[in-house]
Amino acid sequence: MPHAVPSRLIGELTFLEISRVLNESSILCLPIGSIEQHGPHLPLNTDVVLAEEFTRRIIARWGEALDLWQLPTLAISLAREHEWAPGTLSLSIQGMTAFMRDLGREIARSLPARNLAIINGHGGNRGILEALLQDLRADFGLNACVLHPAEWVAIDANAAVPEIHGGKNETSMMLAVAPQLVRRDQIAQLKNPPDGEAVRKTILDRAVSWPWTTVDKQIADMGVIGDAQAASAEFGTRILEHGTEAAGEVLKKLLDNKRLARR
């Protein structure tokens, strides 16, 4: 790390250190999570925990080589599909758009870095973040991308119910990262698996979009879409390690995109 500083967390730098250790080619990493129901066995902040863990691992693995720096986490995002459940907190589309545009404006104003990698921990953010990438580039001159690191796990076409929310994948990662937050005894409550074909048609069919929610018993069991009973810490570790390694190629491409744009 150039000019030793306490860490690669932007919030732990002083204003004097910012211009000394960051430059235009530095990459800012923004973890985005969500506060939402994750079934009876996972905490509301599951997506926050996982977004921050992926970001921590990515920076530990690639921070020196690619000059990565971590922005403060956006913990509340777009979670309208879970609003039926107590504790879920969601921004509106307008609110999230305003926040991300204000953040883009502030990055361009106050930081020398012009590369932004959003580390998204909540699948419900995908659509709005894809659209906002255009604003971040066109209106604020940021070279940006969104990583969905948990999505590097291939969907098992033979699974009875696809892994969408609170099932094997997320539960496994939480068992690997924060086992003390997993209510293992509550997993046994998940006894009514949803209709896998209904899940595929309602959520995964790329030809049609539906305003689905996790209270729909045809596609969710107590808010869960997937098989939490099949979870293990070992599988969670494999997901985290694979996502961390795969992120390196994405971040290299982000830098290449910036270089190509200058030609």
Tab-separated table of N, CA and C in Angstrom, residues 72-221:
chain	number	residue	atom	x	y	z
A	72	PRO	N	-18.114	3.237	2.629
A	72	PRO	CA	-19.081	2.797	3.646
A	72	PRO	C	-20.242	2.047	3.003
A	73	THR	N	-20.767	1.070	3.719
A	73	THR	CA	-21.831	0.198	3.219
A	73	THR	C	-23.171	0.923	3.123
A	74	LEU	N	-23.886	0.642	2.040
A	74	LEU	CA	-25.295	1.025	1.953
A	74	LEU	C	-26.088	-0.177	2.461
A	75	ALA	N	-26.651	-0.067	3.665
A	75	ALA	CA	-27.276	-1.214	4.320
A	75	ALA	C	-28.743	-1.386	3.972
A	76	ILE	N	-29.417	-0.316	3.575
A	76	ILE	CA	-30.838	-0.389	3.231
A	76	ILE	C	-30.979	-0.053	1.762
A	77	SER	N	-31.656	-0.930	1.022
A	77	SER	CA	-31.778	-0.714	-0.418
A	77	SER	C	-33.204	-1.013	-0.870
A	78	LEU	N	-33.368	-1.716	-1.979
A	78	LEU	CA	-34.694	-1.906	-2.565
A	78	LEU	C	-35.176	-3.319	-2.253
A	79	ALA	N	-36.141	-3.439	-1.334
A	79	ALA	CA	-36.591	-4.760	-0.873
A	79	ALA	C	-38.110	-4.845	-0.808
A	80	ARG	N	-38.774	-4.286	-1.799
A	80	ARG	CA	-40.239	-4.245	-1.767
A	80	ARG	C	-40.862	-5.646	-1.750
A	81	GLU	N	-40.183	-6.637	-2.294
A	81	GLU	CA	-40.734	-7.988	-2.349
A	81	GLU	C	-40.836	-8.644	-0.975
A	82	HIS	N	-40.208	-8.013	0.033
A	82	HIS	CA	-40.227	-8.563	1.392
A	82	HIS	C	-40.976	-7.663	2.379
A	83	GLU	N	-41.672	-6.670	1.892
A	83	GLU	CA	-42.300	-5.690	2.795
A	83	GLU	C	-43.397	-6.274	3.669
A	84	TRP	N	-43.913	-7.420	3.338
A	84	TRP	CA	-44.948	-8.066	4.151
A	84	TRP	C	-44.419	-8.459	5.526
A	85	ALA	N	-43.094	-8.620	5.649
A	85	ALA	CA	-42.513	-9.177	6.876
A	85	ALA	C	-42.067	-8.076	7.831
A	86	PRO	N	-42.389	-8.191	9.119
A	86	PRO	CA	-41.899	-7.223	10.104
A	86	PRO	C	-40.376	-7.131	10.058
A	87	GLY	N	-39.867	-5.917	10.156
A	87	GLY	CA	-38.432	-5.692	10.178
A	87	GLY	C	-37.821	-5.344	8.846
A	88	THR	N	-38.479	-5.710	7.749
A	88	THR	CA	-37.951	-5.358	6.437
A	88	THR	C	-37.989	-3.850	6.254
A	89	LEU	N	-36.871	-3.284	5.810
A	89	LEU	CA	-36.775	-1.854	5.525
A	89	LEU	C	-36.392	-1.693	4.056
A	90	SER	N	-37.154	-0.888	3.326
A	90	SER	CA	-36.877	-0.722	1.906
A	90	SER	C	-36.914	0.740	1.512
A	91	LEU	N	-35.951	1.137	0.693
A	91	LEU	CA	-36.055	2.423	0.020
A	91	LEU	C	-37.085	2.312	-1.096
A	92	SER	N	-37.588	3.439	-1.541
A	92	SER	CA	-38.401	3.464	-2.751
A	92	SER	C	-37.465	3.491	-3.955
A	93	ILE	N	-38.016	3.270	-5.135
A	93	ILE	CA	-37.208	3.393	-6.346
A	93	ILE	C	-36.644	4.806	-6.440
A	94	GLN	N	-37.488	5.788	-6.141
A	94	GLN	CA	-37.034	7.182	-6.200
A	94	GLN	C	-35.939	7.450	-5.177
A	95	GLY	N	-36.100	6.873	-3.971
A	95	GLY	CA	-35.113	7.095	-2.924
A	95	GLY	C	-33.762	6.475	-3.252
A	96	MET	N	-33.781	5.264	-3.782
A	96	MET	CA	-32.516	4.622	-4.111
A	96	MET	C	-31.851	5.309	-5.297
A	97	THR	N	-32.658	5.719	-6.264
A	97	THR	CA	-32.101	6.451	-7.403
A	97	THR	C	-31.439	7.736	-6.937
A	98	ALA	N	-32.126	8.463	-6.062
A	98	ALA	CA	-31.582	9.729	-5.561
A	98	ALA	C	-30.293	9.495	-4.784
A	99	PHE	N	-30.276	8.449	-3.947
A	99	PHE	CA	-29.079	8.174	-3.156
A	99	PHE	C	-27.893	7.853	-4.060
A	100	MET	N	-28.098	6.950	-5.013
A	100	MET	CA	-26.986	6.543	-5.871
A	100	MET	C	-26.495	7.692	-6.746
A	101	ARG	N	-27.401	8.536	-7.213
A	101	ARG	CA	-26.976	9.687	-8.006
A	101	ARG	C	-26.220	10.695	-7.133
A	102	ASP	N	-26.701	10.908	-5.908
A	102	ASP	CA	-25.979	11.809	-5.005
A	102	ASP	C	-24.598	11.250	-4.681
A	103	LEU	N	-24.525	9.931	-4.477
A	103	LEU	CA	-23.230	9.322	-4.178
A	103	LEU	C	-22.279	9.472	-5.362
A	104	GLY	N	-22.787	9.229	-6.571
A	104	GLY	CA	-21.944	9.404	-7.756
A	104	GLY	C	-21.423	10.819	-7.865
A	105	ARG	N	-22.288	11.782	-7.595
A	105	ARG	CA	-21.896	13.192	-7.648
A	105	ARG	C	-20.821	13.493	-6.598
A	106	GLU	N	-20.986	12.932	-5.391
A	106	GLU	CA	-20.035	13.184	-4.316
A	106	GLU	C	-18.692	12.515	-4.572
A	107	ILE	N	-18.698	11.324	-5.154
A	107	ILE	CA	-17.436	10.670	-5.501
A	107	ILE	C	-16.674	11.529	-6.507
A	108	ALA	N	-17.396	11.995	-7.543
A	108	ALA	CA	-16.752	12.814	-8.576
A	108	ALA	C	-16.229	14.128	-8.000
A	109	ARG	N	-16.916	14.663	-6.994
A	109	ARG	CA	-16.519	15.933	-6.403
A	109	ARG	C	-15.359	15.801	-5.426
A	110	SER	N	-15.386	14.730	-4.602
A	110	SER	CA	-14.490	14.720	-3.440
A	110	SER	C	-13.367	13.691	-3.479
A	111	LEU	N	-13.415	12.757	-4.418
A	111	LEU	CA	-12.380	11.722	-4.457
A	111	LEU	C	-11.693	11.697	-5.822
A	112	PRO	N	-10.400	11.405	-5.859
A	112	PRO	CA	-9.705	11.353	-7.151
A	112	PRO	C	-10.029	10.106	-7.958
A	113	ALA	N	-10.504	9.037	-7.316
A	113	ALA	CA	-10.775	7.781	-8.010
A	113	ALA	C	-11.984	7.925	-8.931
A	114	ARG	N	-11.908	7.272	-10.095
A	114	ARG	CA	-13.005	7.331	-11.063
A	114	ARG	C	-13.512	5.947	-11.440
A	115	ASN	N	-13.092	4.930	-10.695
A	115	ASN	CA	-13.565	3.567	-10.925
A	115	ASN	C	-14.399	3.125	-9.730
A	116	LEU	N	-15.574	2.570	-9.993
A	116	LEU	CA	-16.481	2.167	-8.922
A	116	LEU	C	-16.961	0.744	-9.164
A	117	ALA	N	-16.728	-0.140	-8.196
A	117	ALA	CA	-17.234	-1.514	-8.245
A	117	ALA	C	-18.244	-1.680	-7.119
A	118	ILE	N	-19.489	-1.859	-7.489
A	118	ILE	CA	-20.548	-2.073	-6.501
A	118	ILE	C	-20.615	-3.566	-6.203
A	119	ILE	N	-20.481	-3.924	-4.927
A	119	ILE	CA	-20.549	-5.323	-4.509
A	119	ILE	C	-21.945	-5.542	-3.936
A	120	ASN	N	-22.826	-6.119	-4.744
A	120	ASN	CA	-24.240	-6.209	-4.392
A	120	ASN	C	-24.559	-7.515	-3.682
A	121	GLY	N	-25.126	-7.401	-2.485
A	121	GLY	CA	-25.495	-8.584	-1.713
A	121	GLY	C	-26.958	-8.933	-1.777
A	122	HIS	N	-27.763	-8.152	-2.513
A	122	HIS	CA	-29.215	-8.365	-2.548
A	122	HIS	C	-29.697	-8.447	-3.988
A	123	GLY	N	-30.238	-9.598	-4.353
A	123	GLY	CA	-30.675	-9.814	-5.724
A	123	GLY	C	-31.719	-8.836	-6.208
A	124	GLY	N	-32.544	-8.325	-5.302
A	124	GLY	CA	-33.590	-7.388	-5.687
A	124	GLY	C	-33.076	-6.051	-6.176
A	125	ASN	N	-31.773	-5.794	-5.990
A	125	ASN	CA	-31.180	-4.540	-6.464
A	125	ASN	C	-30.708	-4.613	-7.915
A	126	ARG	N	-30.687	-5.795	-8.493
A	126	ARG	CA	-30.045	-5.967	-9.786
A	126	ARG	C	-30.595	-5.005	-10.841
A	127	GLY	N	-31.900	-4.976	-11.018
A	127	GLY	CA	-32.490	-4.172	-12.085
A	127	GLY	C	-32.181	-2.691	-11.962
A	128	ILE	N	-32.373	-2.149	-10.756
A	128	ILE	CA	-32.178	-0.711	-10.593
A	128	ILE	C	-30.696	-0.349	-10.701
A	129	LEU	N	-29.814	-1.212	-10.220
A	129	LEU	CA	-28.383	-0.917	-10.317
A	129	LEU	C	-27.907	-0.977	-11.766
A	130	GLU	N	-28.423	-1.918	-12.543
A	130	GLU	CA	-28.054	-1.978	-13.956
A	130	GLU	C	-28.450	-0.687	-14.668
A	131	ALA	N	-29.640	-0.176	-14.353
A	131	ALA	CA	-30.078	1.067	-14.976
A	131	ALA	C	-29.237	2.256	-14.510
A	132	LEU	N	-28.892	2.282	-13.219
A	132	LEU	CA	-28.148	3.410	-12.671
A	132	LEU	C	-26.698	3.458	-13.142
A	133	LEU	N	-26.163	2.324	-13.601
A	133	LEU	CA	-24.808	2.352	-14.144
A	133	LEU	C	-24.694	3.361	-15.282
A	134	GLN	N	-25.758	3.482	-16.075
A	134	GLN	CA	-25.741	4.434	-17.183
A	134	GLN	C	-25.643	5.865	-16.670
A	135	ASP	N	-26.367	6.178	-15.591
A	135	ASP	CA	-26.295	7.518	-14.998
A	135	ASP	C	-24.907	7.786	-14.422
A	136	LEU	N	-24.362	6.803	-13.716
A	136	LEU	CA	-23.064	7.003	-13.084
A	136	LEU	C	-21.986	7.284	-14.125
A	137	ARG	N	-22.099	6.648	-15.271
A	137	ARG	CA	-21.121	6.878	-16.331
A	137	ARG	C	-21.383	8.191	-17.068
A	138	ALA	N	-22.629	8.371	-17.535
A	138	ALA	CA	-22.928	9.508	-18.401
A	138	ALA	C	-22.967	10.837	-17.657
A	139	ASP	N	-23.495	10.823	-16.429
A	139	ASP	CA	-23.698	12.084	-15.711
A	139	ASP	C	-22.551	12.458	-14.782
A	140	PHE	N	-21.763	11.461	-14.327
A	140	PHE	CA	-20.715	11.763	-13.349
A	140	PHE	C	-19.334	11.272	-13.775
A	141	GLY	N	-19.229	10.691	-14.949
A	141	GLY	CA	-17.932	10.276	-15.465
A	141	GLY	C	-17.295	9.119	-14.731
A	142	LEU	N	-18.110	8.282	-14.099
A	142	LEU	CA	-17.563	7.148	-13.362
A	142	LEU	C	-17.539	5.898	-14.235
A	143	ASN	N	-16.454	5.182	-14.159
A	143	ASN	CA	-16.303	3.896	-14.817
A	143	ASN	C	-16.754	2.844	-13.810
A	144	ALA	N	-17.962	2.310	-13.984
A	144	ALA	CA	-18.578	1.518	-12.918
A	144	ALA	C	-19.061	0.161	-13.412
A	145	CYS	N	-19.177	-0.763	-12.455
A	145	CYS	CA	-19.789	-2.061	-12.716
A	145	CYS	C	-20.433	-2.548	-11.426
A	146	VAL	N	-21.294	-3.544	-11.546
A	146	VAL	CA	-21.912	-4.172	-10.382
A	146	VAL	C	-21.527	-5.640	-10.356
A	147	LEU	N	-20.988	-6.093	-9.234
A	147	LEU	CA	-20.698	-7.504	-9.036
A	147	LEU	C	-21.787	-8.110	-8.162
A	148	HIS	N	-22.268	-9.280	-8.568
A	148	HIS	CA	-23.217	-10.054	-7.774
A	148	HIS	C	-22.504	-11.355	-7.404
A	149	PRO	N	-21.564	-11.312	-6.469
A	149	PRO	CA	-20.643	-12.442	-6.280
A	149	PRO	C	-21.308	-13.763	-5.923
A	150	ALA	N	-22.438	-13.730	-5.210
A	150	ALA	CA	-23.097	-14.989	-4.861
A	150	ALA	C	-23.676	-15.674	-6.090
A	151	GLU	N	-23.870	-14.918	-7.169
A	151	GLU	CA	-24.469	-15.471	-8.381
A	151	GLU	C	-23.484	-16.303	-9.189
A	152	TRP	N	-22.199	-16.321	-8.808
A	152	TRP	CA	-21.249	-17.149	-9.532
A	152	TRP	C	-21.472	-18.636	-9.260
A	153	VAL	N	-22.352	-18.951	-8.320
A	153	VAL	CA	-22.720	-20.340	-8.090
A	153	VAL	C	-23.733	-20.735	-9.157
A	154	ALA	N	-23.433	-21.746	-9.921
A	154	ALA	CA	-24.334	-22.161	-10.996
A	154	ALA	C	-25.656	-22.660	-10.416
A	155	ILE	N	-26.766	-22.254	-11.048
A	155	ILE	CA	-28.083	-22.742	-10.641
A	155	ILE	C	-28.188	-24.219	-11.008
A	156	ASP	N	-28.568	-25.024	-10.049
A	156	ASP	CA	-28.727	-26.453	-10.275
A	156	ASP	C	-30.043	-26.701	-10.997
A	157	ALA	N	-29.942	-27.054	-12.273
A	157	ALA	CA	-31.149	-27.246	-13.073
A	157	ALA	C	-31.990	-28.409	-12.557
A	158	ASN	N	-31.372	-29.314	-11.818
A	158	ASN	CA	-32.092	-30.481	-11.324
A	158	ASN	C	-32.657	-30.293	-9.924
A	159	ALA	N	-32.387	-29.162	-9.311
A	159	ALA	CA	-32.886	-28.919	-7.955
A	159	ALA	C	-34.408	-28.830	-7.960
A	160	ALA	N	-35.024	-29.386	-6.928
A	160	ALA	CA	-36.484	-29.332	-6.836
A	160	ALA	C	-36.959	-27.893	-6.794
A	161	VAL	N	-36.249	-27.055	-6.045
A	161	VAL	CA	-36.565	-25.628	-5.963
A	161	VAL	C	-35.290	-24.835	-6.212
A	162	PRO	N	-35.251	-23.933	-7.186
A	162	PRO	CA	-34.051	-23.120	-7.433
A	162	PRO	C	-33.682	-22.303	-6.200
A	163	GLU	N	-32.394	-22.076	-6.028
A	163	GLU	CA	-31.908	-21.292	-4.896
A	163	GLU	C	-32.044	-19.806	-5.199
A	164	ILE	N	-33.015	-19.163	-4.581
A	164	ILE	CA	-33.282	-17.746	-4.825
A	164	ILE	C	-33.057	-16.909	-3.577
A	165	HIS	N	-33.578	-17.368	-2.418
A	165	HIS	CA	-33.563	-16.495	-1.238
A	165	HIS	C	-33.653	-17.312	0.051
A	166	GLY	N	-32.650	-17.145	0.909
A	166	GLY	CA	-32.693	-17.749	2.239
A	166	GLY	C	-32.520	-19.255	2.259
A	167	GLY	N	-32.119	-19.846	1.128
A	167	GLY	CA	-32.006	-21.288	1.044
A	167	GLY	C	-30.599	-21.798	1.289
A	168	LYS	N	-30.204	-22.794	0.507
A	168	LYS	CA	-28.907	-23.452	0.711
A	168	LYS	C	-27.747	-22.485	0.587
A	169	ASN	N	-27.758	-21.633	-0.440
A	169	ASN	CA	-26.599	-20.784	-0.705
A	169	ASN	C	-26.392	-19.740	0.392
A	170	GLU	N	-27.416	-18.938	0.664
A	170	GLU	CA	-27.262	-17.882	1.674
A	170	GLU	C	-27.046	-18.470	3.058
A	171	THR	N	-27.768	-19.526	3.386
A	171	THR	CA	-27.590	-20.136	4.703
A	171	THR	C	-26.183	-20.702	4.852
A	172	SER	N	-25.673	-21.313	3.788
A	172	SER	CA	-24.313	-21.858	3.838
A	172	SER	C	-23.288	-20.755	4.058
A	173	MET	N	-23.424	-19.645	3.331
A	173	MET	CA	-22.473	-18.549	3.507
A	173	MET	C	-22.540	-17.969	4.907
A	174	MET	N	-23.740	-17.854	5.456
A	174	MET	CA	-23.857	-17.336	6.819
A	174	MET	C	-23.277	-18.315	7.834
A	175	LEU	N	-23.427	-19.617	7.583
A	175	LEU	CA	-22.801	-20.601	8.475
A	175	LEU	C	-21.282	-20.487	8.443
A	176	ALA	N	-20.741	-20.092	7.277
A	176	ALA	CA	-19.296	-19.937	7.144
A	176	ALA	C	-18.793	-18.644	7.765
A	177	VAL	N	-19.597	-17.591	7.676
A	177	VAL	CA	-19.145	-16.250	8.067
A	177	VAL	C	-19.590	-15.863	9.470
A	178	ALA	N	-20.846	-16.126	9.784
A	178	ALA	CA	-21.415	-15.687	11.068
A	178	ALA	C	-22.346	-16.768	11.624
A	179	PRO	N	-21.806	-17.938	11.956
A	179	PRO	CA	-22.663	-19.047	12.408
A	179	PRO	C	-23.498	-18.707	13.634
A	180	GLN	N	-23.018	-17.770	14.441
A	180	GLN	CA	-23.744	-17.401	15.645
A	180	GLN	C	-25.064	-16.695	15.337
A	181	LEU	N	-25.210	-16.214	14.107
A	181	LEU	CA	-26.441	-15.519	13.717
A	181	LEU	C	-27.470	-16.438	13.069
A	182	VAL	N	-27.079	-17.674	12.807
A	182	VAL	CA	-27.995	-18.619	12.165
A	182	VAL	C	-28.771	-19.381	13.236
A	183	ARG	N	-30.113	-19.295	13.160
A	183	ARG	CA	-30.975	-20.015	14.103
A	183	ARG	C	-31.195	-21.426	13.535
A	184	ARG	N	-30.244	-22.295	13.764
A	184	ARG	CA	-30.283	-23.623	13.140
A	184	ARG	C	-31.524	-24.409	13.546
A	185	ASP	N	-31.980	-24.226	14.777
A	185	ASP	CA	-33.144	-24.976	15.227
A	185	ASP	C	-34.421	-24.559	14.503
A	186	GLN	N	-34.411	-23.363	13.882
A	186	GLN	CA	-35.601	-22.880	13.189
A	186	GLN	C	-35.701	-23.398	11.752
A	187	ILE	N	-34.618	-23.952	11.229
A	187	ILE	CA	-34.643	-24.458	9.855
A	187	ILE	C	-35.672	-25.573	9.710
A	188	ALA	N	-35.896	-26.319	10.784
A	188	ALA	CA	-36.851	-27.432	10.740
A	188	ALA	C	-38.275	-26.968	10.463
A	189	GLN	N	-38.547	-25.671	10.661
A	189	GLN	CA	-39.895	-25.155	10.368
A	189	GLN	C	-40.194	-25.154	8.873
A	190	LEU	N	-39.171	-25.204	8.060
A	190	LEU	CA	-39.353	-25.126	6.606
A	190	LEU	C	-39.727	-26.510	6.074
A	191	LYS	N	-41.025	-26.799	6.100
A	191	LYS	CA	-41.517	-28.131	5.753
A	191	LYS	C	-42.375	-28.150	4.490
A	192	ASN	N	-42.633	-26.984	3.913
A	192	ASN	CA	-43.527	-26.909	2.762
A	192	ASN	C	-42.807	-26.279	1.583
A	193	PRO	N	-41.933	-27.027	0.926
A	193	PRO	CA	-41.172	-26.450	-0.187
A	193	PRO	C	-42.094	-25.927	-1.276
A	194	PRO	N	-41.751	-24.773	-1.838
A	194	PRO	CA	-42.585	-24.201	-2.894
A	194	PRO	C	-42.510	-25.012	-4.178
A	195	ASP	N	-43.349	-24.654	-5.107
A	195	ASP	CA	-43.419	-25.313	-6.410
A	195	ASP	C	-42.249	-24.840	-7.267
A	196	GLY	N	-41.301	-25.729	-7.519
A	196	GLY	CA	-40.109	-25.349	-8.275
A	196	GLY	C	-40.428	-24.815	-9.651
A	197	GLU	N	-41.404	-25.392	-10.319
A	197	GLU	CA	-41.756	-24.919	-11.655
A	197	GLU	C	-42.361	-23.525	-11.589
A	198	ALA	N	-43.155	-23.266	-10.546
A	198	ALA	CA	-43.728	-21.926	-10.370
A	198	ALA	C	-42.622	-20.898	-10.130
A	199	VAL	N	-41.594	-21.291	-9.376
A	199	VAL	CA	-40.455	-20.400	-9.133
A	199	VAL	C	-39.758	-20.081	-10.451
A	200	ARG	N	-39.540	-21.101	-11.250
A	200	ARG	CA	-38.852	-20.888	-12.532
A	200	ARG	C	-39.653	-19.959	-13.448
A	201	LYS	N	-40.966	-20.153	-13.498
A	201	LYS	CA	-41.794	-19.339	-14.379
A	201	LYS	C	-41.979	-17.916	-13.854
A	202	THR	N	-42.020	-17.773	-12.534
A	202	THR	CA	-42.301	-16.459	-11.939
A	202	THR	C	-41.055	-15.598	-11.791
A	203	ILE	N	-39.910	-16.223	-11.504
A	203	ILE	CA	-38.699	-15.465	-11.184
A	203	ILE	C	-37.604	-15.610	-12.235
A	204	LEU	N	-37.421	-16.795	-12.770
A	204	LEU	CA	-36.253	-17.064	-13.613
A	204	LEU	C	-36.519	-16.977	-15.110
A	205	ASP	N	-37.767	-16.889	-15.509
A	205	ASP	CA	-38.083	-16.791	-16.936
A	205	ASP	C	-37.693	-15.396	-17.437
A	206	ARG	N	-36.642	-15.303	-18.246
A	206	ARG	CA	-36.142	-14.010	-18.702
A	206	ARG	C	-37.042	-13.371	-19.762
A	207	ALA	N	-38.024	-14.111	-20.254
A	207	ALA	CA	-38.927	-13.553	-21.266
A	207	ALA	C	-40.083	-12.785	-20.655
A	208	VAL	N	-40.317	-12.977	-19.346
A	208	VAL	CA	-41.459	-12.332	-18.685
A	208	VAL	C	-41.024	-11.842	-17.307
A	209	SER	N	-41.472	-10.653	-16.894
A	209	SER	CA	-41.205	-10.137	-15.551
A	209	SER	C	-42.507	-10.040	-14.765
A	210	TRP	N	-42.470	-10.482	-13.517
A	210	TRP	CA	-43.633	-10.431	-12.633
A	210	TRP	C	-43.276	-9.706	-11.333
A	211	PRO	N	-44.218	-9.014	-10.699
A	211	PRO	CA	-43.962	-8.359	-9.401
A	211	PRO	C	-44.162	-9.348	-8.250
A	212	TRP	N	-43.276	-10.336	-8.164
A	212	TRP	CA	-43.440	-11.399	-7.184
A	212	TRP	C	-43.021	-10.945	-5.786
A	213	THR	N	-43.529	-11.648	-4.782
A	213	THR	CA	-43.138	-11.387	-3.398
A	213	THR	C	-42.895	-12.721	-2.701
A	214	THR	N	-42.165	-12.665	-1.605
A	214	THR	CA	-41.844	-13.890	-0.879
A	214	THR	C	-42.937	-14.302	0.105
A	215	VAL	N	-44.079	-13.638	0.067
A	215	VAL	CA	-45.218	-14.085	0.866
A	215	VAL	C	-46.114	-15.025	0.067
A	216	ASP	N	-45.852	-15.132	-1.225
A	216	ASP	CA	-46.617	-16.007	-2.113
A	216	ASP	C	-46.246	-17.462	-1.811
A	217	LYS	N	-47.159	-18.224	-1.249
A	217	LYS	CA	-46.861	-19.586	-0.814
A	217	LYS	C	-46.579	-20.531	-1.975
A	218	GLN	N	-46.954	-20.139	-3.189
A	218	GLN	CA	-46.653	-20.987	-4.336
A	218	GLN	C	-45.152	-20.986	-4.646
A	219	ILE	N	-44.487	-19.868	-4.322
A	219	ILE	CA	-43.063	-19.773	-4.652
A	219	ILE	C	-42.155	-19.649	-3.426
A	220	ALA	N	-42.718	-19.608	-2.224
A	220	ALA	CA	-41.881	-19.449	-1.027
A	220	ALA	C	-42.488	-20.174	0.168
A	221	ASP	N	-41.638	-20.638	1.057
A	221	ASP	CA	-42.051	-21.258	2.306
A	221	ASP	C	-41.511	-20.411	3.452
